[in-house]
PDB file of C-alpha atoms in Angstrom:
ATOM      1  CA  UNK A   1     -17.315  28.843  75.921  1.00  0.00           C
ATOM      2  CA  UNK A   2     -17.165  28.713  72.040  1.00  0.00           C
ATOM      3  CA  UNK A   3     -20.124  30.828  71.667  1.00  0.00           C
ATOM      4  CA  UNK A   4     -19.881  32.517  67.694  1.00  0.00           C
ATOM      5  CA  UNK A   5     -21.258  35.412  67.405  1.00  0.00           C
ATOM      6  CA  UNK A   6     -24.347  36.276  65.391  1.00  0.00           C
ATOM      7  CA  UNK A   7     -25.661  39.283  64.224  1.00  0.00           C
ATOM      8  CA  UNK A   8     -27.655  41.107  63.894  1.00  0.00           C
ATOM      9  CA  UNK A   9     -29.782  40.021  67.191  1.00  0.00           C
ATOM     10  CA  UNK A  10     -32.641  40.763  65.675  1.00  0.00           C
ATOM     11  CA  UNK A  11     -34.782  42.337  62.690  1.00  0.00           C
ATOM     12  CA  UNK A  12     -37.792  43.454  61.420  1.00  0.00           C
ATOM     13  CA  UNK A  13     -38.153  43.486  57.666  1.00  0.00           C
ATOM     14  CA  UNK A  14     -40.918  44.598  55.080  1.00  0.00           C
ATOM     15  CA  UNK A  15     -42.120  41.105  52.895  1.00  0.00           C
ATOM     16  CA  UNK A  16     -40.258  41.044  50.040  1.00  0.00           C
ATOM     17  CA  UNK A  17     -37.038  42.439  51.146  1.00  0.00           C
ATOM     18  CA  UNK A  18     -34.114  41.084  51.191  1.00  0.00           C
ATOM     19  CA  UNK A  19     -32.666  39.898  54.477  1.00  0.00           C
ATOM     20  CA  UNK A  20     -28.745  39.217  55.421  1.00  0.00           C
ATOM     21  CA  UNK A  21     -27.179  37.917  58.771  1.00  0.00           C
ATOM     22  CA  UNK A  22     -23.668  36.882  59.353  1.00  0.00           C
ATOM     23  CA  UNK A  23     -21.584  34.601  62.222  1.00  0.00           C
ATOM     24  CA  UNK A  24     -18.385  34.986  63.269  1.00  0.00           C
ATOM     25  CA  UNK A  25     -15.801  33.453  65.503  1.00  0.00           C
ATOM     26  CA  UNK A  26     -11.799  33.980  66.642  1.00  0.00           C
ATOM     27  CA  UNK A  27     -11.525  30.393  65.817  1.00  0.00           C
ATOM     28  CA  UNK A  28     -11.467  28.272  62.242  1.00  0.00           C
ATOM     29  CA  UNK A  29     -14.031  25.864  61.755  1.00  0.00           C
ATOM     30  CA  UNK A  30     -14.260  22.951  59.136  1.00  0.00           C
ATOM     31  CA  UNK A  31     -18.123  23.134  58.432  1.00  0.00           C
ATOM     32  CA  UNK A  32     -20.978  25.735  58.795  1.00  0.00           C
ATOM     33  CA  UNK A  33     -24.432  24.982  59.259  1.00  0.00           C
ATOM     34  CA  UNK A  34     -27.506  27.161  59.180  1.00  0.00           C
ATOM     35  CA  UNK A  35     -30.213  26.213  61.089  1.00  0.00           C
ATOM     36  CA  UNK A  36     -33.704  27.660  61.709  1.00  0.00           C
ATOM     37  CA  UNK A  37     -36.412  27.339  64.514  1.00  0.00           C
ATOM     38  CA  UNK A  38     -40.001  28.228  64.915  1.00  0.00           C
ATOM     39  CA  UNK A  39     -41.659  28.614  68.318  1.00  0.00           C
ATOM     40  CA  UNK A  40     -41.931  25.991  70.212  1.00  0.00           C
ATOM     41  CA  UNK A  41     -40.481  23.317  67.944  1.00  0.00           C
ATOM     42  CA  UNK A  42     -36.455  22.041  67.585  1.00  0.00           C
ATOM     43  CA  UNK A  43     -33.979  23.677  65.412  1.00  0.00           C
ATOM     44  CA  UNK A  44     -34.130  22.572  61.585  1.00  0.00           C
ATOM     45  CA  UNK A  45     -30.994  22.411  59.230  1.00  0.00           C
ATOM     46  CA  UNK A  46     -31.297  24.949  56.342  1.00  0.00           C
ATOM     47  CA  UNK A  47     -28.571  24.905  54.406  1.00  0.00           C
ATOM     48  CA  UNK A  48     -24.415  22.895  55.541  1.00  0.00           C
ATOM     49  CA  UNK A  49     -21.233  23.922  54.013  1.00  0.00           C
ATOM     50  CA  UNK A  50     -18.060  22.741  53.877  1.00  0.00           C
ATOM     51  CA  UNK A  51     -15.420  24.044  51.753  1.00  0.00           C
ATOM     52  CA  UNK A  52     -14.090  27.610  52.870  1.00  0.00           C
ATOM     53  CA  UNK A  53     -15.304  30.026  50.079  1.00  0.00           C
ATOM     54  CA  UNK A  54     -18.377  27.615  49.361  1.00  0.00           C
ATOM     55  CA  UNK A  55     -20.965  29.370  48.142  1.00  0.00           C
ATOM     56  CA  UNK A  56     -24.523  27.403  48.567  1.00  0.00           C
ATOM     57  CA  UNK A  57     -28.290  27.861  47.630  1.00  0.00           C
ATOM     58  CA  UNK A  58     -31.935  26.070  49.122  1.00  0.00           C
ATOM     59  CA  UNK A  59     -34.592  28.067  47.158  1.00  0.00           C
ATOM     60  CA  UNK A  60     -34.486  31.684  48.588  1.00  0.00           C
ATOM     61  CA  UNK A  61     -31.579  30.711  50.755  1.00  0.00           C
ATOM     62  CA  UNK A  62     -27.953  31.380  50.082  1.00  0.00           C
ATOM     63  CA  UNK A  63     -25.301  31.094  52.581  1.00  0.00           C
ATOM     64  CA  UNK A  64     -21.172  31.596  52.497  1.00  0.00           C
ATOM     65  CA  UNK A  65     -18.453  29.829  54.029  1.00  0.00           C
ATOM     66  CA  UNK A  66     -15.906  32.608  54.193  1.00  0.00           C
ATOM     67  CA  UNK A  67     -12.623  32.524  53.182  1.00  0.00           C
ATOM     68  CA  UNK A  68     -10.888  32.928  56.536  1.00  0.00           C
ATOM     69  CA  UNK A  69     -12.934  30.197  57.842  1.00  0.00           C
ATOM     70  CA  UNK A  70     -13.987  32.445  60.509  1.00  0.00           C
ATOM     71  CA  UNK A  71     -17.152  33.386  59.099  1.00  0.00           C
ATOM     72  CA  UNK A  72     -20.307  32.436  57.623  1.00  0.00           C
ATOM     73  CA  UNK A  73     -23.416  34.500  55.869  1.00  0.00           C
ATOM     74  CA  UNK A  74     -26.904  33.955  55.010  1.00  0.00           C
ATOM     75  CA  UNK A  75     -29.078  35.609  52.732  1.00  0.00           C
ATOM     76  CA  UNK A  76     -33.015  35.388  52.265  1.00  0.00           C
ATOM     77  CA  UNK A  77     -34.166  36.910  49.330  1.00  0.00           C
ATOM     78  CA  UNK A  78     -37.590  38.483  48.784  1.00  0.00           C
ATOM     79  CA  UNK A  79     -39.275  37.725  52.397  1.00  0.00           C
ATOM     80  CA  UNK A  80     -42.278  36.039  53.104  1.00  0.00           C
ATOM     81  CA  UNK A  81     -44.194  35.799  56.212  1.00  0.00           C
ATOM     82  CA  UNK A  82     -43.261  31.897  57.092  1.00  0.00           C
ATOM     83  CA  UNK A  83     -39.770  32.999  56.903  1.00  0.00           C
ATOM     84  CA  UNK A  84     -40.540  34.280  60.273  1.00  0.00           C
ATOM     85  CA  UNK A  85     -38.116  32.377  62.916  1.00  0.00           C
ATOM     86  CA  UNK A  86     -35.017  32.186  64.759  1.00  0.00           C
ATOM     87  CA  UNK A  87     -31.982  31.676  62.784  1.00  0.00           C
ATOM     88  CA  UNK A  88     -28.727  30.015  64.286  1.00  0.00           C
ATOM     89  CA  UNK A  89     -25.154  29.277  62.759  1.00  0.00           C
ATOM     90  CA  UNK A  90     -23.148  26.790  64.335  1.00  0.00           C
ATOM     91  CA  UNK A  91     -19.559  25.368  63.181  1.00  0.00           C
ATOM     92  CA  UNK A  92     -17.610  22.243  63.910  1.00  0.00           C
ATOM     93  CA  UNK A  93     -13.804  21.734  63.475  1.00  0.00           C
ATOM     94  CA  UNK A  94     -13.260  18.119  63.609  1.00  0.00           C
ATOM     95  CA  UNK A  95     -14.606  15.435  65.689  1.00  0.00           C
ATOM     96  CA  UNK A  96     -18.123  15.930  67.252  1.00  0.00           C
ATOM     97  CA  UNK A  97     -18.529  19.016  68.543  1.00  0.00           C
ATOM     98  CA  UNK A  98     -20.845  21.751  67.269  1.00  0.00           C
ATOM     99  CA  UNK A  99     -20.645  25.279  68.554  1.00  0.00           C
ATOM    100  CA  UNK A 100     -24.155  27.973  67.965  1.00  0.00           C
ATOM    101  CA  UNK A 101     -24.457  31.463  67.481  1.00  0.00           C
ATOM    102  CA  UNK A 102     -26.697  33.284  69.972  1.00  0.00           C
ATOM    103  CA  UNK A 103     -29.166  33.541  66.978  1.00  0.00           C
ATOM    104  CA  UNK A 104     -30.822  35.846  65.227  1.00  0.00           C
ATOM    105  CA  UNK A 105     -34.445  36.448  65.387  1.00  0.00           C
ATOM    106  CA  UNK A 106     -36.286  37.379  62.307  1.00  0.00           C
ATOM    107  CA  UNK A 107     -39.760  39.268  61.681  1.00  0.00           C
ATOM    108  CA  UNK A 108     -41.541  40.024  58.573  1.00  0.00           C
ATOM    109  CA  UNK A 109     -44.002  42.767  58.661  1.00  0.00           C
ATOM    110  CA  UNK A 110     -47.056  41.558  55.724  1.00  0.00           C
TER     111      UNK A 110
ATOM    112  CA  UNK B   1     -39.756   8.936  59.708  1.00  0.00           C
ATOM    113  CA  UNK B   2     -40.009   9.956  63.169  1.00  0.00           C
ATOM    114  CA  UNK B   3     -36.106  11.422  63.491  1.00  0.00           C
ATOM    115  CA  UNK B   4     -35.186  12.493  67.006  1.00  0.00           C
ATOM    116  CA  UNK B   5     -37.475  11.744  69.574  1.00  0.00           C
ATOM    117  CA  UNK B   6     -37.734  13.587  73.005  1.00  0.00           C
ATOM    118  CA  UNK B   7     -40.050  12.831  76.183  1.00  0.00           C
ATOM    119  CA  UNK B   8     -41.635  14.415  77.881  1.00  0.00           C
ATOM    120  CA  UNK B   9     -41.952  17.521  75.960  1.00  0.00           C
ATOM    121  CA  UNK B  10     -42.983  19.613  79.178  1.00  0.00           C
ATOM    122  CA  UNK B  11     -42.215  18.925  82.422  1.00  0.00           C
ATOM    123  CA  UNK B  12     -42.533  21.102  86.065  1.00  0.00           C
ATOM    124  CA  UNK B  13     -39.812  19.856  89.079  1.00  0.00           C
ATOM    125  CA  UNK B  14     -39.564  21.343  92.337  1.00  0.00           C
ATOM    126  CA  UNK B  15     -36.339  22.145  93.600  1.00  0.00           C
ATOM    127  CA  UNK B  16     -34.402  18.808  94.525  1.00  0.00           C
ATOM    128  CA  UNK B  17     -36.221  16.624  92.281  1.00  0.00           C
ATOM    129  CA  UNK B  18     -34.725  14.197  90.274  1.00  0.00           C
ATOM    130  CA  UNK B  19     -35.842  13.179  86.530  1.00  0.00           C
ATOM    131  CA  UNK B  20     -34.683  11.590  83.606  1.00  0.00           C
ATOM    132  CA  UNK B  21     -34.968  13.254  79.825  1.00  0.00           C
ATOM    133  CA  UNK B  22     -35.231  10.316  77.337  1.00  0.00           C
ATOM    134  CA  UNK B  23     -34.227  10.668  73.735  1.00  0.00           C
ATOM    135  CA  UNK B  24     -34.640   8.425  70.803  1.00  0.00           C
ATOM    136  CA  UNK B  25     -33.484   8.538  67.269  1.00  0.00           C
ATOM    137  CA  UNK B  26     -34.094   5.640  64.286  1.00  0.00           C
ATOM    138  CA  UNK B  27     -31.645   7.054  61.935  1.00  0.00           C
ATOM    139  CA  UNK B  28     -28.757   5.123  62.890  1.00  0.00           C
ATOM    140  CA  UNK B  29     -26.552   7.601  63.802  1.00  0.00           C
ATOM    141  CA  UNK B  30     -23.432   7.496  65.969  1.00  0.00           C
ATOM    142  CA  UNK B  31     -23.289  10.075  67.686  1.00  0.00           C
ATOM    143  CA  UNK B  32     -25.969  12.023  69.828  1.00  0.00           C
ATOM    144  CA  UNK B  33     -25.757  15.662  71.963  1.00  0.00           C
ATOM    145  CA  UNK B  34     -27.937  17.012  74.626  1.00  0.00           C
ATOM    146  CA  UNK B  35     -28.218  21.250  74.349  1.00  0.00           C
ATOM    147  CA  UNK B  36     -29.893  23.617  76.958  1.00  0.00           C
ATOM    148  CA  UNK B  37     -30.842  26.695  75.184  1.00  0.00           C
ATOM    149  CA  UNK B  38     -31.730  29.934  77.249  1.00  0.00           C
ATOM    150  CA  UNK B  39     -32.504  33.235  76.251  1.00  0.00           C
ATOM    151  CA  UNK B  40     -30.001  35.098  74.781  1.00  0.00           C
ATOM    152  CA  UNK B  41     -27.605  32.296  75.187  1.00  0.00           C
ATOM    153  CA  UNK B  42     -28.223  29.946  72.006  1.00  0.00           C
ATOM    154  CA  UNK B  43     -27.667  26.201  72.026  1.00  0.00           C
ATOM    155  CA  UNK B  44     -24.720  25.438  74.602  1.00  0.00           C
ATOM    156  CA  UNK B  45     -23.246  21.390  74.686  1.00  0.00           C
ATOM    157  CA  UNK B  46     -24.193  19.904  77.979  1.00  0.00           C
ATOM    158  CA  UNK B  47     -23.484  15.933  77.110  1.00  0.00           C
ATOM    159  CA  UNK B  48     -22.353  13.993  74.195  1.00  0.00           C
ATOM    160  CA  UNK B  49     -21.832  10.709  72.867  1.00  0.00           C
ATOM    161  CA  UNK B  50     -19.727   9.601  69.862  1.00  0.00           C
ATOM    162  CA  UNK B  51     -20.631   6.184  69.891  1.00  0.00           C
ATOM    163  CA  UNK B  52     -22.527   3.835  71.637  1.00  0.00           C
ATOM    164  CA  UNK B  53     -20.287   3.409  75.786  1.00  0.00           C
ATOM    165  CA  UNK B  54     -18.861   6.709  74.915  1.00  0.00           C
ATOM    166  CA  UNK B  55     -19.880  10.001  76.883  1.00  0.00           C
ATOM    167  CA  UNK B  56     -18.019  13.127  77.011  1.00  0.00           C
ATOM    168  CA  UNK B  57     -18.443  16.583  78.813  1.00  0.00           C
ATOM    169  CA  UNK B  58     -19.832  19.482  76.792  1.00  0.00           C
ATOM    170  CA  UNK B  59     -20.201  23.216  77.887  1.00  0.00           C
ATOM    171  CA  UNK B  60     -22.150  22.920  80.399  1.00  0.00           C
ATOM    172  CA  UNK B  61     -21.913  19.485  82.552  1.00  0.00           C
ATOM    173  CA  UNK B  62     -22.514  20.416  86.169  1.00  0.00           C
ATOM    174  CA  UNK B  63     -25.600  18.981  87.658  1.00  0.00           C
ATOM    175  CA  UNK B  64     -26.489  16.437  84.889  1.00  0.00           C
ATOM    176  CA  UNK B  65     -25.327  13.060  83.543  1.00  0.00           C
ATOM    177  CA  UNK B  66     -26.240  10.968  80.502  1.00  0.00           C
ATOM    178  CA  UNK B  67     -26.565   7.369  79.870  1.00  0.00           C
ATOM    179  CA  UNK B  68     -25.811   5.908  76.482  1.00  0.00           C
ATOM    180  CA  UNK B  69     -28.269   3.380  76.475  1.00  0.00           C
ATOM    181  CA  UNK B  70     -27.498   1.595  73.214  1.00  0.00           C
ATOM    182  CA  UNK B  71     -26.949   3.060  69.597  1.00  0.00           C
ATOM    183  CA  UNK B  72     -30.651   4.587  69.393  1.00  0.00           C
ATOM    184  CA  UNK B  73     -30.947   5.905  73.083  1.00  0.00           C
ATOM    185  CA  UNK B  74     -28.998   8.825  75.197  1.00  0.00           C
ATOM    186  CA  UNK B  75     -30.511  10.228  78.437  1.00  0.00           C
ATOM    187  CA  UNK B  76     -30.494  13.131  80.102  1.00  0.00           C
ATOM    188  CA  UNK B  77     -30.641  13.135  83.861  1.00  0.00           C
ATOM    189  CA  UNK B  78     -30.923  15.488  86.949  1.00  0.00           C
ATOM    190  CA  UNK B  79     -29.957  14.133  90.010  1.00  0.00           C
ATOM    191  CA  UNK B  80     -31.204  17.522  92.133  1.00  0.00           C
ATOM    192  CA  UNK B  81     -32.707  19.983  90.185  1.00  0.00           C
ATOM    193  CA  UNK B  82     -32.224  23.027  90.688  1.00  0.00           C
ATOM    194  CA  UNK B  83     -34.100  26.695  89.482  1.00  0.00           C
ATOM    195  CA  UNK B  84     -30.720  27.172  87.438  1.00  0.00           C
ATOM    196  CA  UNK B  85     -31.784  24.305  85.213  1.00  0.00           C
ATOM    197  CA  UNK B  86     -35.352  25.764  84.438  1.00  0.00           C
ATOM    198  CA  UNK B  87     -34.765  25.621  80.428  1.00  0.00           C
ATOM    199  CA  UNK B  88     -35.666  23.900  76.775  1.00  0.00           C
ATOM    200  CA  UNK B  89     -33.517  21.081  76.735  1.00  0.00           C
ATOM    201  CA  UNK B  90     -32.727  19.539  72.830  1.00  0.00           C
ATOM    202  CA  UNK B  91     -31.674  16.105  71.910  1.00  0.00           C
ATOM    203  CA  UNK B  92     -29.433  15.678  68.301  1.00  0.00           C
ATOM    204  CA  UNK B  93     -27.910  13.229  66.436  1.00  0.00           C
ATOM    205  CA  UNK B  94     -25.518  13.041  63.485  1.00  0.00           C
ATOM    206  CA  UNK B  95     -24.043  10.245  61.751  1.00  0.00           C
ATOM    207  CA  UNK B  96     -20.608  10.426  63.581  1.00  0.00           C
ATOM    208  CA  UNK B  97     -17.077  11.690  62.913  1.00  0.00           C
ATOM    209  CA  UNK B  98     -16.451  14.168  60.052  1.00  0.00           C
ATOM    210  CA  UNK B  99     -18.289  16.819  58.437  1.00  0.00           C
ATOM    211  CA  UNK B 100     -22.032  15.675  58.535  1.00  0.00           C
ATOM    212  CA  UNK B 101     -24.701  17.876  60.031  1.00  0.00           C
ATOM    213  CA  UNK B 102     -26.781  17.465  63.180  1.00  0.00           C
ATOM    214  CA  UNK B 103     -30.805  16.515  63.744  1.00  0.00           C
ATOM    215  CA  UNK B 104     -32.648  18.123  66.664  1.00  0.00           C
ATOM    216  CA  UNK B 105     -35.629  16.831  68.981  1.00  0.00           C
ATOM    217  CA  UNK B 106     -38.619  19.052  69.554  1.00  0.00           C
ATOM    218  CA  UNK B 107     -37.064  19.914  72.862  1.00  0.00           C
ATOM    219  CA  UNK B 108     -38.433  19.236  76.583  1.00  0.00           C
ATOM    220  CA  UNK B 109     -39.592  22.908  78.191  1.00  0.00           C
ATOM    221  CA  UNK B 110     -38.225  22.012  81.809  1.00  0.00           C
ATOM    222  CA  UNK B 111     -39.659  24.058  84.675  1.00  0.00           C
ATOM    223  CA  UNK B 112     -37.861  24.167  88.070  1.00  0.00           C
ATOM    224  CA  UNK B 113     -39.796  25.812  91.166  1.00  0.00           C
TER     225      UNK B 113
END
């Protein structure tokens, strides 16, 4: 498969800290996309990128496309308890396809 | 502004059953997926369609097929179900070709016993 993979698998964090997770892959994709899920429910887009080096903000959220292409971060800045989820990359080189990470699964400690 | 639309959103099949996933999305968008997503494993491509009368293998194929119904409609069915295929099962759509990012169902928790 074209699984990417995301780390780190998991984390627990303090609120208010500062939380970063990356995704990589052996292959180059056109566009990265954050996405986030909450039990229960479908994933929902956070933040999409797609220029390598782009460099992309949604209120606490910031997220990378790296320059290889190969790679994507996200940063949360000063947790809160509803940031409490499941976080996925996925990437698409052209046509239709989208490829996920395995996810990363995110707890904030009040 | 209902989105993607997925029914039923749990479901229990013994082994050998057959049953059809629906989907349903008002946005007017091309192209539609169907994901299984398993512990551990993330999201993996089972179906897709580009268009409406176009279908094309994902990841994970074996045991399902889809129908393309028309532009707003893209099912999801098993034939034979089997204990392997106990999973949550998520619909998306995106506006087609290019760059353009992808809207998910609620997902259908699918039990097989």
């Amino acid at each position: 498969g074209q699984q990417l993979n995301q780390s780190p698998q998991s984390m627990f964090i303090q609120e208010g800290e500062d939380v970063s997770m990356n995704c990589t892959s052996s292959s180059i994709f056109n566009t990265w996309l954050w996405y986030k899920q909450d039990p229960g429910e479908g994933p929902v887009l956070l933040i999409a990128l797609y220029k390598a080096g782009e460099l992309t903000s949604n209120g606490r959220l910031t997220a990378q496309f790296g320059i290889t292409r190969k790679d994507s971060f996200l940063n949360i800045s000063a947790s809160i308890p509803s940031d409490v989820g499941i976080y996925f990359c996925a990437g698409q080189r052209t046509g239709n396809q989208f490829y996920f990470g395995t996810g990363t699964s995110l707890t904030v400690i009040p | 502004n209902a989105g993607v639309t997925q029914t039923p959103k749990f479901q229990v099949l013994k082994t050998g059953q057959s049953m059809t996933l629906q989907c349903a999305q008002d946005m007017n968008h091309n192209s539609m997926y169907w994901y299984r997503q398993d512990p551990g494993m993330g999201l993996r491509l089972i179906y897709y369609s580009a268009s409406e009368g176009t279908t094309d293998k994902g990841e994970v194929p074996n045991g399902y097929n889809v129908s393309r119904l028309n532009k707003r409609e893209f099912s999801l069915r098993l034939e034979s179900a089997a204990p392997s295929q106990t999973s949550v099962y998520f619909c998306a759509s995106k506006k087609g070709q290019g760059n353009t990012e992808a809207f998910f169902g609620q997902g259908t928790r699918l039990t097989v016993v």
